[in-house]
Short mmCIF file of N, CA and C in Angstrom, two decimals:
data_model
loop_
_atom_site.label_atom_id
_atom_site.label_comp_id
_atom_site.label_asym_id
_atom_site.label_seq_id
_atom_site.Cartn_x
_atom_site.Cartn_y
_atom_site.Cartn_z
N MET A 1 117.28 51.73 135.59
CA MET A 1 118.04 52.11 135.00
C MET A 1 118.56 53.50 135.13
N LEU A 2 119.59 52.87 135.00
CA LEU A 2 120.74 54.05 135.21
C LEU A 2 120.89 55.39 134.27
N SER A 3 120.61 56.45 134.57
CA SER A 3 120.77 57.27 133.05
C SER A 3 121.58 57.24 132.23
N ARG A 4 122.61 56.96 132.94
CA ARG A 4 124.39 56.93 132.19
C ARG A 4 123.90 55.20 131.05
N VAL A 5 123.32 54.78 131.53
CA VAL A 5 123.25 53.42 130.66
C VAL A 5 122.69 53.33 129.92
N ALA A 6 121.42 54.54 130.19
CA ALA A 6 120.03 54.30 129.31
C ALA A 6 120.42 55.56 127.74
N GLU A 7 121.49 56.51 128.15
CA GLU A 7 121.93 57.46 127.50
C GLU A 7 123.43 56.53 126.87
N ALA A 8 123.87 55.27 126.65
CA ALA A 8 124.37 54.64 126.20
C ALA A 8 123.74 53.75 125.25
N LEU A 9 122.81 53.43 125.34
CA LEU A 9 122.05 52.88 125.38
C LEU A 9 121.60 53.31 124.12
N PHE A 10 121.31 54.48 123.71
CA PHE A 10 120.82 55.18 123.21
C PHE A 10 121.44 55.55 122.09
N TRP A 11 122.35 55.69 122.27
CA TRP A 11 123.73 56.17 121.12
C TRP A 11 123.83 55.20 120.46
N ILE A 12 124.13 53.92 120.68
CA ILE A 12 124.59 52.54 120.62
C ILE A 12 123.70 52.32 119.42
N GLY A 13 122.47 52.13 119.53
CA GLY A 13 121.31 51.78 118.48
C GLY A 13 121.13 53.36 117.69
N ARG A 14 121.63 54.71 117.94
CA ARG A 14 122.29 55.18 116.89
C ARG A 14 122.61 55.33 116.27
N TYR A 15 123.92 54.79 116.71
CA TYR A 15 125.37 55.27 115.53
C TYR A 15 125.18 53.60 114.92
N VAL A 16 124.94 52.81 115.60
CA VAL A 16 124.90 51.94 114.29
C VAL A 16 124.01 51.70 113.05
N GLU A 17 122.55 52.05 113.55
CA GLU A 17 121.79 52.55 112.68
C GLU A 17 122.40 54.07 112.07
N ARG A 18 122.64 54.77 111.92
CA ARG A 18 123.56 56.18 111.57
C ARG A 18 124.16 55.45 110.26
N ALA A 19 125.48 54.57 110.91
CA ALA A 19 126.31 53.63 109.73
C ALA A 19 125.59 53.32 108.59
N GLU A 20 125.03 52.15 109.27
CA GLU A 20 124.36 51.66 108.00
C GLU A 20 123.16 52.34 107.14
N ASP A 21 122.86 53.27 107.21
CA ASP A 21 122.14 54.28 106.46
C ASP A 21 123.58 55.26 105.90
N THR A 22 124.15 55.52 106.17
CA THR A 22 125.16 56.19 105.58
C THR A 22 125.83 55.28 104.41
N ALA A 23 125.94 53.95 104.98
CA ALA A 23 126.70 53.40 104.20
C ALA A 23 125.89 53.37 102.36
N ARG A 24 124.22 52.81 103.18
CA ARG A 24 123.18 52.43 101.62
C ARG A 24 122.80 54.29 101.13
N LEU A 25 123.54 55.18 101.49
CA LEU A 25 123.15 56.70 100.94
C LEU A 25 124.28 56.63 100.32
N LEU A 26 125.78 56.35 100.63
CA LEU A 26 126.80 56.12 100.02
C LEU A 26 126.69 55.69 98.67
N ASP A 27 126.23 53.92 98.62
CA ASP A 27 125.97 52.83 97.95
C ASP A 27 124.96 53.64 96.48
N VAL A 28 124.00 54.00 96.89
CA VAL A 28 123.52 54.89 96.32
C VAL A 28 124.04 55.86 95.06
N HIS A 29 124.42 56.79 95.79
CA HIS A 29 125.53 58.10 95.59
C HIS A 29 126.09 57.20 94.51
N PHE A 30 126.94 56.02 94.71
CA PHE A 30 128.86 55.78 93.98
C PHE A 30 128.09 54.54 92.56
N HIS A 31 126.49 54.28 92.62
CA HIS A 31 126.04 53.27 91.53
C HIS A 31 125.00 54.92 91.35
N GLU A 32 124.95 55.64 91.01
CA GLU A 32 124.77 56.77 90.45
C GLU A 32 125.85 57.09 89.35
N MET A 33 126.83 57.93 90.09
CA MET A 33 127.71 58.08 89.15
C MET A 33 128.62 57.15 88.49
N LEU A 34 127.95 56.04 88.46
CA LEU A 34 128.77 54.83 87.56
C LEU A 34 128.08 54.95 86.21
N GLU A 35 126.43 54.49 86.96
CA GLU A 35 125.77 54.55 85.95
C GLU A 35 125.18 55.50 85.11
N ASP A 36 125.22 56.85 85.24
CA ASP A 36 125.09 57.59 84.77
C ASP A 36 125.96 59.13 84.48
N PRO A 37 127.03 58.98 83.12
CA PRO A 37 127.54 59.44 82.91
C PRO A 37 127.57 60.95 82.92
N THR A 38 126.69 61.45 82.84
CA THR A 38 125.85 63.01 82.72
C THR A 38 125.76 63.45 83.94
N VAL A 39 126.23 63.07 84.69
CA VAL A 39 125.86 63.18 86.69
C VAL A 39 126.79 64.62 86.33
N ASP A 40 126.19 65.74 87.04
CA ASP A 40 127.51 66.50 87.80
C ASP A 40 127.83 65.87 89.23
N GLU A 41 128.92 65.45 88.83
CA GLU A 41 130.07 65.19 90.57
C GLU A 41 129.43 65.93 91.34
N GLU A 42 129.72 67.52 91.55
CA GLU A 42 129.79 68.69 92.20
C GLU A 42 128.31 68.24 92.87
N ASP A 43 127.70 69.07 91.93
CA ASP A 43 126.09 68.89 92.03
C ASP A 43 125.78 67.88 93.29
N THR A 44 126.07 66.75 92.50
CA THR A 44 125.42 65.36 93.13
C THR A 44 125.21 65.39 94.78
N CYS A 45 127.44 66.01 95.25
CA CYS A 45 128.01 65.51 96.12
C CYS A 45 127.75 67.15 96.96
N ALA A 46 127.21 68.25 96.71
CA ALA A 46 127.42 68.83 97.42
C ALA A 46 125.72 68.87 98.47
N VAL A 47 124.44 67.88 97.07
CA VAL A 47 123.18 68.30 98.05
C VAL A 47 123.31 66.76 98.83
N LEU A 48 124.17 65.88 98.45
CA LEU A 48 124.29 64.88 99.58
C LEU A 48 125.00 65.25 100.76
N LEU A 49 125.60 66.34 100.68
CA LEU A 49 126.38 66.47 102.24
C LEU A 49 126.05 67.67 102.72
N SER A 50 124.72 68.13 101.33
CA SER A 50 123.40 69.18 102.36
C SER A 50 122.74 68.39 103.06
N VAL A 51 122.41 67.46 102.60
CA VAL A 51 121.32 66.17 103.23
C VAL A 51 121.96 65.22 104.39
N MET A 52 123.30 65.37 104.68
CA MET A 52 123.44 64.98 105.69
C MET A 52 124.09 65.87 106.66
N GLY A 53 123.41 67.14 106.18
CA GLY A 53 123.88 68.42 107.45
C GLY A 53 125.35 68.78 107.69
N ILE A 54 126.33 68.44 106.60
CA ILE A 54 127.65 68.67 106.53
C ILE A 54 127.17 70.49 106.46
N PRO A 55 128.44 71.04 107.48
CA PRO A 55 128.81 72.55 107.61
C PRO A 55 129.32 72.88 105.76
N ASP A 56 128.70 73.52 105.53
CA ASP A 56 129.33 74.25 104.12
C ASP A 56 130.14 74.77 104.01
N ASP A 57 131.57 75.31 104.94
CA ASP A 57 132.90 75.17 105.07
C ASP A 57 133.49 74.10 104.57
N THR A 58 133.22 72.95 105.56
CA THR A 58 133.57 71.48 105.11
C THR A 58 133.29 70.76 104.01
N ALA A 59 131.77 71.40 103.73
CA ALA A 59 131.56 70.79 102.31
C ALA A 59 131.37 71.56 101.42
N GLN A 60 132.44 72.55 101.09
CA GLN A 60 133.31 72.88 99.76
C GLN A 60 134.46 72.39 99.86
N GLN A 61 135.55 71.29 100.74
CA GLN A 61 135.90 70.97 100.67
C GLN A 61 136.28 69.23 99.81
N HIS A 62 135.11 68.88 100.25
CA HIS A 62 134.68 67.83 99.74
C HIS A 62 133.78 67.35 98.55
N ARG A 63 133.74 68.18 97.25
CA ARG A 63 132.91 68.23 96.27
C ARG A 63 132.73 67.21 95.47
N THR A 64 133.50 66.17 95.99
CA THR A 64 134.36 64.99 94.60
C THR A 64 133.71 63.51 95.48
N SER A 65 133.50 62.74 94.45
CA SER A 65 133.22 61.78 94.99
C SER A 65 134.05 61.01 96.26
N PHE A 66 135.45 61.24 95.71
CA PHE A 66 136.70 60.42 96.71
C PHE A 66 136.58 61.15 98.20
N GLY A 67 136.57 62.95 97.55
CA GLY A 67 136.37 63.51 99.34
C GLY A 67 134.99 63.41 100.02
N LEU A 68 133.77 62.97 99.79
CA LEU A 68 133.04 62.60 99.75
C LEU A 68 132.81 61.68 101.07
N LEU A 69 133.62 60.30 100.18
CA LEU A 69 133.68 58.77 100.99
C LEU A 69 134.68 59.04 101.87
N GLU A 70 135.95 59.97 102.26
CA GLU A 70 136.92 60.28 102.68
C GLU A 70 135.78 60.39 104.06
N LEU A 71 135.22 61.76 103.68
CA LEU A 71 134.49 62.24 104.41
C LEU A 71 133.30 61.65 105.53
N LEU A 72 132.21 61.13 104.69
CA LEU A 72 130.91 60.45 105.26
C LEU A 72 131.36 58.49 105.63
N GLY A 73 132.51 58.58 104.78
CA GLY A 73 132.66 57.34 104.98
C GLY A 73 133.81 56.49 106.02
N TYR A 74 135.06 57.49 105.49
CA TYR A 74 135.91 56.86 106.50
C TYR A 74 136.57 57.80 107.51
N ASP A 75 136.33 58.52 107.50
CA ASP A 75 136.79 59.53 108.58
C ASP A 75 136.45 58.84 109.89
N GLU A 76 137.75 58.60 110.94
CA GLU A 76 136.68 58.26 112.21
C GLU A 76 136.82 59.46 113.60
N SER A 77 137.11 60.45 113.02
CA SER A 77 137.00 61.88 114.30
C SER A 77 135.20 62.22 113.90
N THR A 78 134.83 61.71 113.15
CA THR A 78 133.71 62.60 112.89
C THR A 78 132.49 61.23 113.69
N PRO A 79 131.48 61.45 114.06
CA PRO A 79 130.40 60.77 114.37
C PRO A 79 129.79 60.51 113.33
N SER A 80 129.64 61.31 112.22
CA SER A 80 128.44 61.34 111.05
C SER A 80 128.90 59.72 109.58
N SER A 81 130.26 60.39 109.90
CA SER A 81 131.01 59.11 109.36
C SER A 81 130.21 57.46 109.15
N ILE A 82 130.56 56.65 108.70
CA ILE A 82 130.62 55.36 109.07
C ILE A 82 131.40 54.74 110.02
N VAL A 83 132.54 55.00 109.68
CA VAL A 83 133.57 54.41 110.34
C VAL A 83 133.68 55.35 111.86
N GLY A 84 133.17 56.74 112.05
CA GLY A 84 132.98 57.31 112.86
C GLY A 84 131.96 56.93 114.04
N ALA A 85 130.66 56.70 113.20
CA ALA A 85 129.75 55.97 113.60
C ALA A 85 130.06 54.57 114.38
N LEU A 86 130.74 53.63 114.15
CA LEU A 86 130.54 52.49 114.59
C LEU A 86 132.12 52.80 115.49
N VAL A 87 133.09 53.40 115.38
CA VAL A 87 133.78 53.92 116.82
C VAL A 87 133.08 54.37 117.70
N ALA A 88 131.97 54.95 117.95
CA ALA A 88 131.39 56.13 118.55
C ALA A 88 130.24 54.68 118.98
N ALA A 89 129.56 53.86 118.47
CA ALA A 89 129.10 52.96 119.28
C ALA A 89 129.54 51.50 119.77
N ARG A 90 131.05 51.81 119.47
CA ARG A 90 131.87 50.75 120.21
C ARG A 90 131.92 51.40 121.98
N GLN A 91 132.59 53.08 121.63
CA GLN A 91 132.97 53.38 122.72
C GLN A 91 131.68 53.54 123.88
N ASN A 92 130.85 53.56 123.28
CA ASN A 92 129.09 53.59 123.88
C ASN A 92 129.14 52.32 124.75
N ARG A 93 129.42 51.15 124.11
CA ARG A 93 128.58 50.12 124.70
C ARG A 93 129.52 49.68 126.35
N ARG A 94 130.93 50.07 126.55
CA ARG A 94 131.44 50.23 127.57
C ARG A 94 130.01 50.66 129.15
N GLY A 95 129.72 51.89 128.59
CA GLY A 95 129.20 52.52 129.20
C GLY A 95 127.79 51.94 129.34
N ALA A 96 127.30 51.03 129.01
CA ALA A 96 125.89 50.28 128.91
C ALA A 96 126.03 48.11 129.06
N ARG A 97 127.75 47.74 129.77
CA ARG A 97 128.07 46.65 129.57
C ARG A 97 126.78 46.14 130.34
N GLU A 98 125.95 46.19 131.38
CA GLU A 98 125.53 45.44 132.00
C GLU A 98 124.43 45.33 131.35
N ALA A 99 123.45 45.68 130.74
CA ALA A 99 122.45 45.66 129.98
C ALA A 99 122.78 44.90 128.74
N LEU A 100 124.09 44.75 127.89
CA LEU A 100 123.91 44.31 126.89
C LEU A 100 124.48 43.09 127.29
N SER A 101 123.69 41.98 126.34
CA SER A 101 124.52 40.60 126.10
C SER A 101 125.36 40.46 125.67
N ALA A 102 125.89 39.18 125.48
CA ALA A 102 127.29 38.42 125.64
C ALA A 102 127.64 38.95 123.46
N GLU A 103 126.55 38.46 123.31
CA GLU A 103 126.94 38.52 121.93
C GLU A 103 126.69 39.68 121.23
N ILE A 104 125.62 41.01 121.90
CA ILE A 104 126.19 41.91 120.97
C ILE A 104 127.46 42.72 121.55
N TRP A 105 127.93 42.74 122.69
CA TRP A 105 129.56 43.13 122.86
C TRP A 105 130.26 42.38 122.08
N GLU A 106 129.89 41.69 121.61
CA GLU A 106 130.96 40.80 120.62
C GLU A 106 130.80 41.05 119.34
N CYS A 107 129.06 41.94 118.73
CA CYS A 107 129.15 41.82 117.70
C CYS A 107 130.02 43.19 117.18
N LEU A 108 129.59 43.96 118.44
CA LEU A 108 129.96 45.27 118.47
C LEU A 108 131.39 45.26 118.15
N ASN A 109 132.21 45.07 118.68
CA ASN A 109 133.95 44.29 118.96
C ASN A 109 134.46 44.18 117.38
N SER A 110 133.68 42.81 117.16
CA SER A 110 133.92 42.19 115.57
C SER A 110 133.99 43.38 114.67
N THR A 111 133.07 43.82 114.87
CA THR A 111 132.87 45.11 113.68
C THR A 111 133.43 45.70 113.58
N TYR A 112 134.57 46.25 114.81
CA TYR A 112 134.90 47.94 115.07
C TYR A 112 136.37 47.20 114.55
N LYS A 113 137.09 45.94 115.22
CA LYS A 113 138.33 45.41 114.81
C LYS A 113 139.10 45.41 113.53
N PRO A 114 138.34 44.83 112.51
CA PRO A 114 138.28 44.84 111.59
C PRO A 114 138.36 46.03 110.32
N LEU A 115 137.58 47.29 110.72
CA LEU A 115 137.60 48.77 110.04
C LEU A 115 138.76 48.63 109.80
N PRO A 116 139.92 49.25 110.12
CA PRO A 116 141.34 49.75 109.75
C PRO A 116 141.56 48.66 107.98
N ALA A 117 141.62 47.76 108.20
CA ALA A 117 141.60 46.82 106.77
C ALA A 117 140.34 47.16 106.02
N ARG A 118 139.42 46.82 106.70
CA ARG A 118 137.89 47.32 105.64
C ARG A 118 138.07 48.62 104.68
N VAL A 119 138.44 49.63 105.35
CA VAL A 119 139.14 51.04 104.39
C VAL A 119 140.08 50.95 103.72
N ALA A 120 141.09 50.68 104.49
CA ALA A 120 142.36 50.56 103.47
C ALA A 120 141.60 49.35 102.07
N ALA A 121 141.22 48.43 102.37
CA ALA A 121 140.63 47.54 100.76
C ALA A 121 139.78 48.34 100.42
N ALA A 122 138.85 49.09 100.56
CA ALA A 122 137.72 50.11 99.66
C ALA A 122 138.48 51.25 99.57
N ARG A 123 139.45 51.46 99.62
CA ARG A 123 140.37 52.60 99.11
C ARG A 123 140.79 52.20 98.18
N ASP A 124 141.65 50.68 97.85
CA ASP A 124 142.47 50.64 97.10
C ASP A 124 141.47 49.98 95.92
N PHE A 125 140.09 49.13 96.15
CA PHE A 125 139.58 48.41 95.12
C PHE A 125 138.24 48.73 94.93
N GLY A 126 137.39 49.79 96.11
CA GLY A 126 136.43 51.03 95.64
C GLY A 126 135.30 49.94 97.15
N PRO A 127 134.90 50.65 97.38
CA PRO A 127 133.58 51.15 98.58
C PRO A 127 132.78 50.10 98.18
N ALA A 128 132.61 49.25 97.56
CA ALA A 128 131.17 48.80 97.62
C ALA A 128 131.25 47.15 98.39
N PRO A 129 131.95 46.80 98.63
CA PRO A 129 132.12 45.75 99.56
C PRO A 129 131.99 46.33 100.96
N PHE A 130 133.16 47.23 101.04
CA PHE A 130 132.76 47.94 102.27
C PHE A 130 131.58 48.65 103.00
N PHE A 131 130.58 48.95 101.81
CA PHE A 131 129.20 48.95 102.23
C PHE A 131 128.59 47.84 102.63
N ASN A 132 128.19 46.72 102.09
CA ASN A 132 128.06 45.25 102.06
C ASN A 132 128.69 45.00 103.54
N TYR A 133 129.48 45.07 103.92
CA TYR A 133 130.13 44.73 104.98
C TYR A 133 129.32 45.77 106.52
N VAL A 134 129.45 47.09 105.86
CA VAL A 134 128.51 47.47 106.91
C VAL A 134 127.07 47.62 107.51
N ARG A 135 126.81 47.07 106.05
CA ARG A 135 125.20 46.48 106.00
C ARG A 135 124.53 45.24 106.59
N ASP A 136 125.59 44.49 106.70
CA ASP A 136 125.39 43.28 106.90
C ASP A 136 126.29 43.03 108.34
N ARG A 137 126.78 44.02 108.79
CA ARG A 137 126.92 44.11 110.27
C ARG A 137 125.90 44.60 111.54
N ALA A 138 125.08 45.76 110.59
CA ALA A 138 124.15 46.62 111.06
C ALA A 138 122.74 45.60 111.81
N ALA A 139 122.62 44.30 110.31
CA ALA A 139 121.63 43.95 110.06
C ALA A 139 121.77 42.63 111.54
N THR A 140 123.00 42.56 111.77
CA THR A 140 123.74 40.96 112.86
C THR A 140 123.20 41.73 114.09
N PHE A 141 123.72 43.01 114.80
CA PHE A 141 123.93 43.88 115.73
C PHE A 141 121.66 43.63 116.05
N ALA A 142 121.36 44.13 115.01
CA ALA A 142 119.51 44.46 114.87
C ALA A 142 119.30 42.65 115.44
N GLY A 143 120.01 41.98 114.76
CA GLY A 143 119.29 40.36 115.36
C GLY A 143 119.52 39.98 116.51
N TYR A 144 120.95 40.90 116.95
CA TYR A 144 121.36 39.87 118.74
C TYR A 144 120.44 40.68 119.72
N VAL A 145 120.08 41.87 119.41
CA VAL A 145 119.40 42.73 119.59
C VAL A 145 117.70 42.29 120.24
N ASP A 146 117.77 41.84 118.98
CA ASP A 146 115.57 41.44 119.07
C ASP A 146 115.84 39.97 120.40
N ALA A 147 117.02 39.87 119.46
CA ALA A 147 117.32 37.68 120.07
C ALA A 147 118.01 37.73 121.37
N SER A 148 118.72 38.66 121.38
CA SER A 148 119.51 38.44 123.08
C SER A 148 119.09 39.17 124.01
N MET A 149 118.97 40.76 123.84
CA MET A 149 118.22 41.05 124.81
C MET A 149 117.06 40.92 125.80
N SER A 150 117.26 41.50 126.85
CA SER A 150 115.34 41.21 127.87
C SER A 150 114.69 42.57 126.82
N GLN A 151 113.16 41.67 126.94
CA GLN A 151 112.37 43.06 126.16
C GLN A 151 112.37 43.70 127.64
N ASP A 152 113.15 45.08 127.45
CA ASP A 152 112.72 45.59 128.73
C ASP A 152 113.12 47.23 128.43
N ALA A 153 113.32 47.94 129.09
CA ALA A 153 113.53 49.18 129.56
C ALA A 153 115.16 48.97 128.12
N SER A 154 115.62 48.83 128.86
CA SER A 154 117.05 48.51 127.91
C SER A 154 116.71 48.42 126.82
N HIS A 155 116.40 47.77 126.67
CA HIS A 155 115.66 46.99 124.69
C HIS A 155 114.86 48.68 123.78
N ASP A 156 114.09 48.77 125.20
CA ASP A 156 113.45 49.86 124.26
C ASP A 156 114.15 51.13 124.33
N VAL A 157 114.76 50.90 124.83
CA VAL A 157 115.89 52.75 124.84
C VAL A 157 116.75 52.18 123.85
N LEU A 158 117.17 52.00 123.31
CA LEU A 158 118.52 51.10 122.46
C LEU A 158 117.72 51.28 121.07
N VAL A 159 116.06 50.98 121.18
CA VAL A 159 115.41 50.80 119.89
C VAL A 159 115.15 52.18 119.47
N LEU A 160 114.72 52.49 120.60
CA LEU A 160 114.31 54.65 120.26
C LEU A 160 115.45 55.44 119.83
N GLY A 161 116.76 54.86 120.45
CA GLY A 161 117.66 55.72 119.75
C GLY A 161 117.97 54.89 117.69
N ARG A 162 117.85 53.82 117.68
CA ARG A 162 118.12 53.58 116.14
C ARG A 162 116.92 53.63 115.46
N SER A 163 115.82 54.18 115.87
CA SER A 163 114.32 53.81 115.33
C SER A 163 114.32 55.87 114.67
N LEU A 164 114.85 56.69 115.98
CA LEU A 164 115.47 58.06 115.92
C LEU A 164 115.66 58.53 115.21
N GLU A 165 117.46 57.57 115.05
CA GLU A 165 117.55 57.61 113.81
C GLU A 165 117.38 57.79 112.34
N ARG A 166 116.29 56.93 112.26
CA ARG A 166 115.71 56.16 111.12
C ARG A 166 115.41 57.33 110.56
N VAL A 167 114.31 57.60 111.37
CA VAL A 167 113.70 59.12 111.00
C VAL A 167 114.30 60.39 111.10
N ASP A 168 115.30 60.27 111.37
CA ASP A 168 115.94 61.55 111.18
C ASP A 168 116.67 60.94 109.58
N MET A 169 117.11 60.34 109.78
CA MET A 169 117.77 59.61 108.25
C MET A 169 116.85 59.96 106.82
N THR A 170 115.96 59.29 107.41
CA THR A 170 114.70 59.26 106.13
C THR A 170 114.32 60.60 105.83
N ALA A 171 113.69 61.57 106.99
CA ALA A 171 113.13 62.76 106.40
C ALA A 171 114.32 63.55 105.84
#
């Protein structure tokens, strides 16, 4: 396997896992804010931004739930956000075209295409359906990886990226 293919597979796995994990963290954050009115929003946002490794100068500008959601949810320019990670995963698929099944290719593409409409709906009506969408698409991706990829080095590299991101997010 070529190193560029291995790198693309590694990052595809990592970015999809990052999108799912970030969606789960933000979902818990928003449920906490809704369920407990005594929670200090600014402190809670600061802790989450710190956990996600956001630099202090950027974190200072996003210490509200709205700002947090814009930065970690919808910002396409940063791969730390949900949308940014999904965009980066889709871009990396081109470098691994020969190693990916048609189902995985389509899964990444069909996840990316409705993102602008999903983000607009989340901004208008709340983020919960958007988080569910991301978790559902990540689970679909994982299912296609397990069911449609050969269990060879390509599969191992993709799963390695996914597992490393999972460890990073857990730690």
